[in-house]
Coordinates of C-alpha atoms and ligand atoms in Angstrom, one line a residue:
M1 CA 127.6 -34.7 -7.1
G2 CA 126.2 -37.9 -5.7
I3 CA 125.8 -39.0 -2.2
F4 CA 127.9 -42.0 -3.1
S5 CA 131.0 -39.9 -3.8
S6 CA 134.1 -41.4 -2.2
S7 CA 133.9 -39.2 0.8
H8 CA 130.6 -40.6 1.8
R9 CA 131.1 -44.2 0.9
N10 CA 131.3 -45.2 4.5
G11 CA 128.4 -43.1 5.5
T12 CA 130.9 -40.5 7.0
A13 CA 130.7 -37.0 5.8
C14 CA 134.3 -35.9 4.9
W15 CA 134.0 -32.3 5.8
E16 CA 137.5 -31.6 7.0
K17 CA 138.7 -31.6 3.4
V18 CA 136.1 -29.2 2.0
N19 CA 137.5 -26.0 0.5
V20 CA 135.9 -22.7 1.5
I21 CA 138.4 -20.3 0.1
V22 CA 137.3 -19.0 -3.2
S23 CA 139.2 -15.8 -3.9
M24 CA 139.1 -15.3 -7.7
K25 CA 139.3 -12.6 -10.2
L26 CA 137.7 -13.2 -13.6
K27 CA 138.6 -11.9 -16.9
G28 CA 135.9 -9.4 -17.9
L29 CA 134.6 -7.5 -20.9
K30 CA 137.3 -4.8 -20.6
D31 CA 140.1 -7.4 -20.7
I32 CA 139.7 -8.3 -24.3
D33 CA 139.3 -6.4 -27.6
L34 CA 135.7 -6.9 -28.7
K35 CA 135.3 -4.3 -31.4
E36 CA 133.4 -5.8 -34.3
K37 CA 134.4 -9.3 -33.2
R38 CA 132.3 -12.4 -33.9
V39 CA 131.3 -13.4 -30.3
I40 CA 129.6 -16.5 -29.0
F41 CA 127.5 -15.0 -26.2
R42 CA 127.0 -18.1 -23.9
V43 CA 123.9 -17.6 -21.8
A44 CA 121.7 -19.8 -19.6
Y45 CA 118.3 -19.3 -21.2
D46 CA 116.9 -22.4 -19.6
V47 CA 113.7 -20.6 -18.7
P48 CA 110.3 -21.9 -17.7
L49 CA 107.8 -22.1 -20.6
K50 CA 104.1 -22.8 -20.8
E51 CA 101.7 -23.5 -23.6
K52 CA 99.5 -20.6 -24.7
G53 CA 97.2 -21.6 -27.6
K54 CA 99.3 -23.2 -30.2
H55 CA 102.5 -21.6 -28.9
M56 CA 104.9 -21.8 -26.0
I57 CA 105.6 -18.6 -24.0
V58 CA 108.3 -17.7 -21.5
T59 CA 106.7 -17.5 -18.0
D60 CA 109.8 -16.2 -16.2
D61 CA 112.3 -14.0 -18.1
S62 CA 114.7 -13.2 -15.2
R63 CA 117.6 -15.0 -16.8
I64 CA 117.0 -13.2 -20.1
L65 CA 116.9 -9.9 -18.2
A66 CA 120.1 -10.7 -16.4
S67 CA 121.9 -11.1 -19.7
L68 CA 120.9 -7.8 -21.2
P69 CA 123.6 -5.5 -19.8
T70 CA 126.3 -7.7 -21.3
L71 CA 124.4 -8.1 -24.6
R72 CA 123.9 -4.3 -24.9
Y73 CA 127.7 -3.8 -24.2
L74 CA 128.5 -6.2 -27.1
L75 CA 126.1 -4.3 -29.4
R76 CA 127.8 -1.0 -28.5
K77 CA 131.1 -2.6 -29.5
K78 CA 129.4 -3.5 -32.9
C79 CA 130.0 -7.2 -32.3
K80 CA 128.3 -9.9 -34.4
V81 CA 126.6 -11.7 -31.5
I82 CA 125.9 -15.5 -31.7
I83 CA 123.7 -16.6 -28.8
L84 CA 124.3 -20.1 -27.5
T85 CA 122.3 -21.9 -24.7
W86 CA 120.5 -25.1 -23.8
L87 CA 117.0 -25.4 -22.6
G88 CA 115.7 -28.4 -20.7
R89 CA 116.9 -31.9 -21.2
P90 CA 115.9 -33.0 -24.7
G91 CA 118.5 -35.8 -24.6
G92 CA 120.4 -35.1 -27.9
K93 CA 117.4 -35.0 -30.2
R94 CA 115.0 -32.3 -31.4
V95 CA 112.0 -31.8 -29.1
E96 CA 109.5 -29.3 -30.4
K97 CA 108.5 -28.1 -27.0
L98 CA 112.1 -27.2 -26.2
T99 CA 112.9 -25.0 -29.2
L100 CA 114.2 -21.6 -28.5
D101 CA 111.6 -19.8 -30.6
P102 CA 109.7 -18.4 -27.6
V103 CA 113.0 -17.4 -26.0
S104 CA 114.2 -15.5 -29.0
K105 CA 110.8 -13.8 -29.3
R106 CA 111.0 -12.6 -25.6
L107 CA 114.6 -11.5 -26.1
S108 CA 113.7 -9.4 -29.2
E109 CA 110.9 -7.8 -27.2
L110 CA 113.1 -6.9 -24.2
L111 CA 116.0 -5.8 -26.4
K112 CA 113.8 -3.9 -28.8
K113 CA 115.8 -5.4 -31.6
S114 CA 115.2 -8.4 -33.9
V115 CA 116.9 -11.6 -32.9
K116 CA 117.1 -14.1 -35.7
K117 CA 116.6 -17.6 -34.4
L118 CA 118.2 -20.3 -36.5
D119 CA 116.7 -23.8 -36.9
A120 CA 119.8 -25.6 -36.0
C121 CA 122.8 -25.2 -33.7
V122 CA 125.5 -26.3 -36.3
G123 CA 125.5 -27.3 -39.9
P124 CA 125.6 -25.7 -43.4
G125 CA 122.5 -23.6 -42.9
V126 CA 124.0 -22.1 -39.7
D127 CA 127.3 -21.4 -41.5
L128 CA 125.5 -19.6 -44.2
A129 CA 123.4 -17.5 -41.9
L130 CA 126.5 -16.6 -39.8
S131 CA 128.5 -15.6 -42.9
K132 CA 125.8 -13.0 -43.7
M133 CA 125.9 -11.3 -40.3
K134 CA 126.8 -7.6 -40.1
P135 CA 128.3 -5.8 -37.1
G136 CA 125.5 -5.3 -34.5
D137 CA 123.5 -8.3 -35.6
V138 CA 122.2 -10.8 -33.1
V139 CA 121.4 -14.4 -34.0
M140 CA 120.3 -17.3 -31.7
L141 CA 121.5 -20.8 -32.4
E142 CA 118.9 -23.6 -31.7
N143 CA 119.0 -25.5 -28.4
V144 CA 122.5 -27.0 -28.2
R145 CA 121.1 -30.0 -26.3
F146 CA 119.3 -31.1 -29.5
E147 CA 122.8 -32.2 -30.5
K148 CA 123.8 -35.7 -29.5
D149 CA 127.5 -34.5 -29.4
E150 CA 126.6 -32.0 -26.7
E151 CA 125.0 -34.7 -24.5
E152 CA 127.9 -37.1 -25.1
G153 CA 130.6 -34.5 -24.7
N154 CA 132.1 -35.1 -28.2
N155 CA 135.0 -32.9 -29.3
A156 CA 133.5 -32.7 -32.8
L157 CA 130.9 -30.2 -31.6
T158 CA 133.5 -28.2 -29.7
K159 CA 135.4 -27.8 -33.0
K160 CA 132.3 -26.8 -35.0
L161 CA 131.2 -24.2 -32.4
S162 CA 134.7 -22.8 -31.9
K163 CA 135.1 -22.1 -35.6
M164 CA 132.1 -19.7 -35.4
A165 CA 133.7 -17.1 -33.1
D166 CA 136.8 -14.9 -32.3
V167 CA 135.7 -14.6 -28.6
V168 CA 133.4 -16.4 -26.2
V169 CA 131.7 -14.2 -23.6
F170 CA 130.5 -16.6 -20.9
D171 CA 127.5 -15.3 -19.0
A172 CA 125.8 -18.6 -18.2
F173 CA 126.3 -19.0 -14.5
A174 CA 123.3 -21.3 -14.2
Q175 CA 125.0 -23.8 -16.6
S176 CA 128.5 -23.3 -15.4
H177 CA 128.5 -26.5 -13.2
R178 CA 128.3 -28.8 -16.3
T179 CA 131.2 -30.0 -18.4
A180 CA 130.1 -30.0 -22.1
P181 CA 131.2 -28.8 -25.6
S182 CA 129.1 -25.7 -25.1
T183 CA 130.6 -24.8 -21.7
T184 CA 134.2 -26.0 -21.0
G185 CA 134.7 -27.1 -24.6
I186 CA 134.4 -23.7 -26.3
L187 CA 136.1 -22.0 -23.3
S188 CA 139.2 -24.2 -23.8
A189 CA 139.3 -23.5 -27.5
V190 CA 138.5 -19.8 -28.0
P191 CA 139.8 -16.7 -26.1
S192 CA 137.1 -16.2 -23.4
V193 CA 136.0 -13.7 -20.8
A194 CA 133.1 -13.6 -18.3
G195 CA 130.0 -11.5 -18.8
L196 CA 128.6 -9.1 -16.3
N197 CA 126.0 -11.6 -14.8
M198 CA 128.7 -14.3 -14.4
E199 CA 131.0 -11.8 -12.6
E200 CA 128.1 -10.6 -10.3
E201 CA 127.1 -14.1 -9.4
I202 CA 130.7 -15.1 -8.5
S203 CA 131.2 -11.9 -6.5
K204 CA 127.9 -12.1 -4.6
L205 CA 128.2 -15.8 -3.8
S206 CA 131.9 -15.6 -2.9
K207 CA 131.0 -13.1 -0.1
L208 CA 129.1 -16.0 1.6
L209 CA 132.2 -18.1 1.7
E210 CA 134.8 -15.4 2.4
K211 CA 134.4 -13.8 5.8
P212 CA 130.6 -13.4 5.9
K213 CA 129.6 -10.9 8.6
A214 CA 128.6 -12.9 11.7
P215 CA 126.1 -14.1 12.7
F216 CA 125.8 -15.9 9.4
V217 CA 122.5 -17.7 9.2
V218 CA 121.9 -20.4 6.5
I219 CA 118.4 -21.6 5.8
L220 CA 118.1 -24.9 3.9
G221 CA 114.9 -26.6 2.8
G222 CA 113.6 -28.1 -0.5
A223 CA 112.4 -31.5 -1.5
K224 CA 115.8 -33.3 -1.9
M225 CA 118.6 -33.6 0.6
S226 CA 121.1 -35.7 -1.6
D227 CA 122.0 -32.8 -3.8
K228 CA 122.6 -30.4 -0.9
I229 CA 124.8 -32.5 1.4
E230 CA 128.1 -31.2 0.3
T231 CA 126.7 -27.6 0.3
L232 CA 125.5 -28.1 3.8
I233 CA 128.8 -29.5 5.0
N234 CA 130.8 -26.7 3.4
L235 CA 128.5 -24.0 4.8
L236 CA 128.9 -25.5 8.3
H237 CA 132.5 -24.1 8.1
V238 CA 131.4 -20.5 7.7
A239 CA 127.8 -20.4 9.1
D240 CA 127.0 -19.7 12.7
V241 CA 123.6 -21.4 12.6
V242 CA 121.9 -23.5 10.0
L243 CA 118.1 -23.6 10.1
I244 CA 116.6 -26.7 8.5
G245 CA 113.2 -27.3 7.0
G246 CA 111.4 -29.1 4.1
A247 CA 112.3 -32.7 3.4
M248 CA 115.9 -32.1 4.7
A249 CA 114.4 -31.7 8.2
H250 CA 112.6 -35.0 7.9
N251 CA 115.9 -36.8 7.4
F252 CA 117.4 -35.1 10.5
L253 CA 114.3 -36.0 12.6
K254 CA 114.4 -39.6 11.5
A255 CA 118.2 -39.7 12.3
Q256 CA 117.2 -38.6 15.8
G257 CA 114.8 -41.6 16.0
M258 CA 111.6 -39.6 15.5
K259 CA 108.6 -40.8 13.5
I260 CA 108.1 -39.1 10.2
A261 CA 105.5 -41.5 8.7
G262 CA 105.0 -40.9 5.0
S263 CA 106.8 -37.5 4.9
L264 CA 109.0 -36.8 1.8
V265 CA 112.7 -37.5 2.4
E266 CA 114.0 -37.5 -1.2
D267 CA 112.5 -37.1 -4.6
A268 CA 111.2 -40.3 -6.4
S269 CA 114.5 -41.0 -8.1
H270 CA 116.2 -41.5 -4.8
E271 CA 113.5 -43.5 -3.0
S272 CA 115.5 -46.7 -2.7
K273 CA 116.0 -47.9 0.9
K274 CA 119.8 -48.0 0.4
V275 CA 119.9 -44.3 -0.5
R276 CA 117.5 -43.3 2.3
K277 CA 119.7 -45.2 4.8
K278 CA 122.8 -43.4 3.5
I279 CA 121.1 -40.0 3.9
Y280 CA 120.0 -40.8 7.5
Q281 CA 123.6 -41.8 8.3
I282 CA 124.9 -38.6 6.9
A283 CA 122.3 -36.6 8.9
E284 CA 123.3 -38.5 12.0
D285 CA 126.9 -37.9 11.5
I286 CA 126.4 -34.1 11.0
L287 CA 124.3 -33.9 14.2
A288 CA 127.0 -35.8 16.1
K289 CA 129.8 -33.6 14.8
T290 CA 127.9 -30.3 15.6
K291 CA 126.3 -31.3 18.9
D292 CA 128.6 -29.3 21.1
T293 CA 128.8 -26.2 18.9
Y294 CA 126.6 -23.4 20.3
V295 CA 126.5 -19.8 19.3
N296 CA 125.3 -16.9 21.5
L297 CA 123.1 -14.7 19.4
G298 CA 122.5 -12.2 22.1
S299 CA 119.6 -11.5 24.6
G300 CA 120.0 -15.0 26.0
L301 CA 119.5 -16.7 22.6
N302 CA 122.0 -19.6 22.6
M303 CA 121.5 -21.8 19.6
P304 CA 123.2 -25.0 18.4
K305 CA 124.8 -25.0 14.9
I306 CA 122.0 -27.1 13.4
V307 CA 118.5 -26.0 14.4
L308 CA 115.6 -28.3 13.6
P309 CA 111.9 -27.5 13.6
R310 CA 110.0 -27.5 16.9
D311 CA 106.6 -28.2 15.4
L312 CA 105.4 -29.3 12.0
I313 CA 102.1 -29.2 10.1
S314 CA 100.9 -32.6 9.0
A315 CA 98.1 -33.8 6.8
H316 CA 97.0 -37.0 5.1
D317 CA 98.4 -35.7 1.7
T318 CA 99.0 -32.6 -0.3
Q319 CA 95.4 -32.6 -1.5
S320 CA 93.9 -32.4 2.0
P321 CA 94.6 -28.9 3.0
S322 CA 91.4 -28.6 5.1
Q323 CA 92.3 -31.3 7.6
T324 CA 95.7 -30.6 9.2
C325 CA 97.3 -31.3 12.5
T326 CA 100.2 -29.4 14.2
I327 CA 102.6 -31.8 15.8
E328 CA 104.8 -30.6 18.7
L329 CA 108.0 -32.6 18.3
S330 CA 108.8 -32.4 22.0
D331 CA 105.5 -34.0 22.9
V332 CA 106.4 -37.7 23.2
H333 CA 102.7 -38.7 23.4
H334 CA 101.6 -37.0 20.2
H335 CA 102.9 -38.7 17.0
I336 CA 102.1 -38.1 13.4
P337 CA 99.6 -40.7 12.2
W338 CA 101.3 -43.5 10.3
N339 CA 99.8 -42.7 7.0
W340 CA 100.1 -38.8 7.2
M341 CA 103.0 -36.6 6.1
Y342 CA 104.7 -33.4 7.3
L343 CA 104.0 -30.6 4.8
D344 CA 105.1 -27.4 6.5
I345 CA 107.0 -26.0 9.5
G346 CA 104.7 -24.9 12.4
P347 CA 104.1 -21.6 14.1
K348 CA 106.6 -22.2 17.0
T349 CA 109.3 -23.0 14.4
V350 CA 108.5 -19.9 12.4
A351 CA 108.7 -17.8 15.6
L352 CA 112.0 -19.3 16.7
Y353 CA 113.6 -19.1 13.2
S354 CA 112.4 -15.5 12.9
K355 CA 114.1 -14.6 16.2
I356 CA 117.3 -16.0 14.9
I357 CA 117.0 -14.3 11.5
E358 CA 116.4 -11.0 13.3
R359 CA 119.9 -11.3 14.8
A360 CA 121.6 -12.3 11.6
K361 CA 124.1 -10.0 9.7
T362 CA 124.3 -12.4 6.7
I363 CA 121.6 -14.8 5.4
F364 CA 121.7 -17.4 2.7
W365 CA 118.4 -19.2 1.9
N366 CA 117.9 -22.2 -0.4
G367 CA 114.7 -24.2 -0.8
P368 CA 111.1 -24.0 0.5
L369 CA 110.4 -25.1 4.1
G370 CA 107.2 -26.9 3.1
Y371 CA 104.8 -27.7 0.3
F372 CA 104.4 -24.0 -0.5
E373 CA 102.6 -24.7 -3.8
E374 CA 99.4 -25.4 -1.7
S375 CA 98.5 -22.2 0.2
A376 CA 97.5 -24.2 3.4
F377 CA 101.1 -25.4 3.6
S378 CA 102.8 -22.2 2.6
H379 CA 102.6 -20.2 5.8
G380 CA 105.9 -21.5 7.2
T381 CA 107.9 -20.7 4.1
K382 CA 106.2 -17.3 3.7
G383 CA 106.7 -16.5 7.4
I384 CA 110.5 -17.1 7.0
A385 CA 110.5 -15.0 3.8
V386 CA 108.8 -12.1 5.6
A387 CA 111.2 -12.4 8.5
I388 CA 114.2 -12.1 6.1
T389 CA 112.7 -9.1 4.4
K390 CA 112.4 -7.4 7.9
S391 CA 116.0 -8.2 8.9
K392 CA 118.9 -5.8 8.2
A393 CA 121.2 -8.6 7.2
L394 CA 122.7 -9.1 3.7
S395 CA 120.3 -11.6 2.2
V396 CA 121.2 -13.9 -0.7
L397 CA 118.8 -16.4 -2.1
G398 CA 119.4 -19.1 -4.7
G399 CA 119.2 -22.6 -6.0
G400 CA 116.4 -24.9 -7.2
D401 CA 112.9 -23.7 -6.4
T402 CA 113.9 -20.7 -4.4
E403 CA 113.3 -18.0 -6.9
S404 CA 109.8 -19.3 -8.0
M405 CA 108.8 -19.6 -4.3
I406 CA 109.7 -16.0 -3.7
K407 CA 108.0 -14.9 -6.8
K408 CA 104.8 -16.6 -5.6
F409 CA 104.9 -14.5 -2.5
K410 CA 105.7 -11.4 -4.6
L411 CA 108.6 -10.6 -2.4
Q412 CA 111.5 -10.8 -4.9
R413 CA 112.4 -7.1 -4.7
K414 CA 113.0 -7.3 -1.0
F415 CA 116.1 -9.3 -1.0
D416 CA 119.7 -8.1 -1.6
Y417 CA 120.4 -10.7 -4.2
I418 CA 118.6 -13.6 -5.9
S419 CA 120.9 -15.8 -7.9
T420 CA 120.0 -16.9 -11.4
G421 CA 121.5 -20.3 -10.7
G422 CA 119.8 -23.5 -9.6
G423 CA 122.3 -26.4 -9.2
A424 CA 125.2 -24.1 -10.0
V425 CA 124.6 -22.2 -6.7
L426 CA 124.7 -25.4 -4.6
E427 CA 127.8 -26.6 -6.5
F428 CA 129.6 -23.2 -6.0
L429 CA 128.7 -23.1 -2.3
S430 CA 129.9 -26.7 -1.8
G431 CA 133.4 -25.3 -2.4
K432 CA 134.1 -27.3 -5.4
P433 CA 135.5 -25.3 -8.4
L434 CA 133.0 -24.8 -11.1
P435 CA 134.4 -26.5 -14.2
V436 CA 134.3 -23.3 -16.4
I437 CA 136.1 -21.1 -13.9
K438 CA 139.7 -22.1 -14.7
Y439 CA 139.2 -20.8 -18.3
L440 CA 138.0 -17.4 -17.1
L441 CA 140.5 -16.6 -14.4
K442 CA 142.7 -13.6 -14.7
N443 CA 146.4 -14.5 -14.7
Ligands
3PG501 C1 119.6 -24.8 -14.9 O1 118.6 -24.2 -15.5 O2 119.8 -24.8 -13.7 C2 120.5 -25.6 -15.8 O3 120.2 -25.3 -17.2 C3 120.3 -27.0 -15.4 O4 121.1 -27.8 -16.2 P1 120.9 -29.4 -16.0 O5 119.7 -29.7 -16.9 O6 122.2 -30.0 -16.5 O7 120.7 -29.7 -14.6

């Protein structure tokens, strides 16, 4: 989505029209005959890699682990499994650092079975290898984004991929928000069902939009606001309180006329003045529309729908963790120095947000509340993470950096659900139908 979508063209957030009802039943593994079938197992193995010596290795295998239950089911059915995914954004050409070799190696280790990685995604060599497959074999096609046709959405690739299989088992929730030959293309051409991870993601995230237990507290942070505007607007329909942090908070403070000096308000690609102005306008509009909506959370805690930080930690830059200053936002005489930036929420904000979290029955969290990569600026984000782990609410996390941030604090086992999706989570919660869903719905 872009902040220049028609609904925002006049700087007015069009939230009355946003859909929040998502009731849906997907076709699953039991709804199709899989015995000894040739199956394209469409996964989202877009996993982080790092160089180790001469090789690349997978540094986070959560998405591979999430696909194993479905893969094991297919192997029990003696399917010939053809794994299809993209990794990174190679732009339609081969990029050595983005081959799937380290991914197939990690999958073989986890599955305890050899996974043959092919050197291409389509072509005569691939056809030959697939023709030799026996029931129970697993092969992995090369990164589909090495194909120009995938990047350009050409039907020729859809045809080549579709010929490979009798069935598509779609388990790539994290890539389900994109229209491409390897997503909507093959789903439209081959009988398809959802895998177990896909079903779980839709079921867990749907709970947030369909009658979440109140109070429903949403926490939104991260470095970019533009890709979360529609998600925020949609969640305002169902959430009782939205706690804001990170760069998103800076936009709201600026919209209230406060000084934010050099604080991040968007990532570099959206730094143009026009875009910034548009984002401030949207923030202003959201504040105006919610200003009279208060919720009583009990014990005298009466909160507005949008809650902004009370204090923030500032520093000259991210490399200056030893010299910081806490700015109380209610103190009209104490401003952030003009060449400093806000890098974390302050202790008063952590205390207030924690009190609200303690009273929640449902929580959704997306995005860090500060520059958590530097430990001096990670206390706010960590404080909120700990508050959620102590609460009795159903806690769901997902989108963008959220998972890596939680892993840094080693708290990942303490939440009810962490989605495997990045952008797909935000898209789903924005209420717009994911493009793959219509091919996976039960009649
Ligand atoms: C993910 O990992 O979230 C997806 O693979 C991202 O897809 P994109 O490169 O189209 O954003």
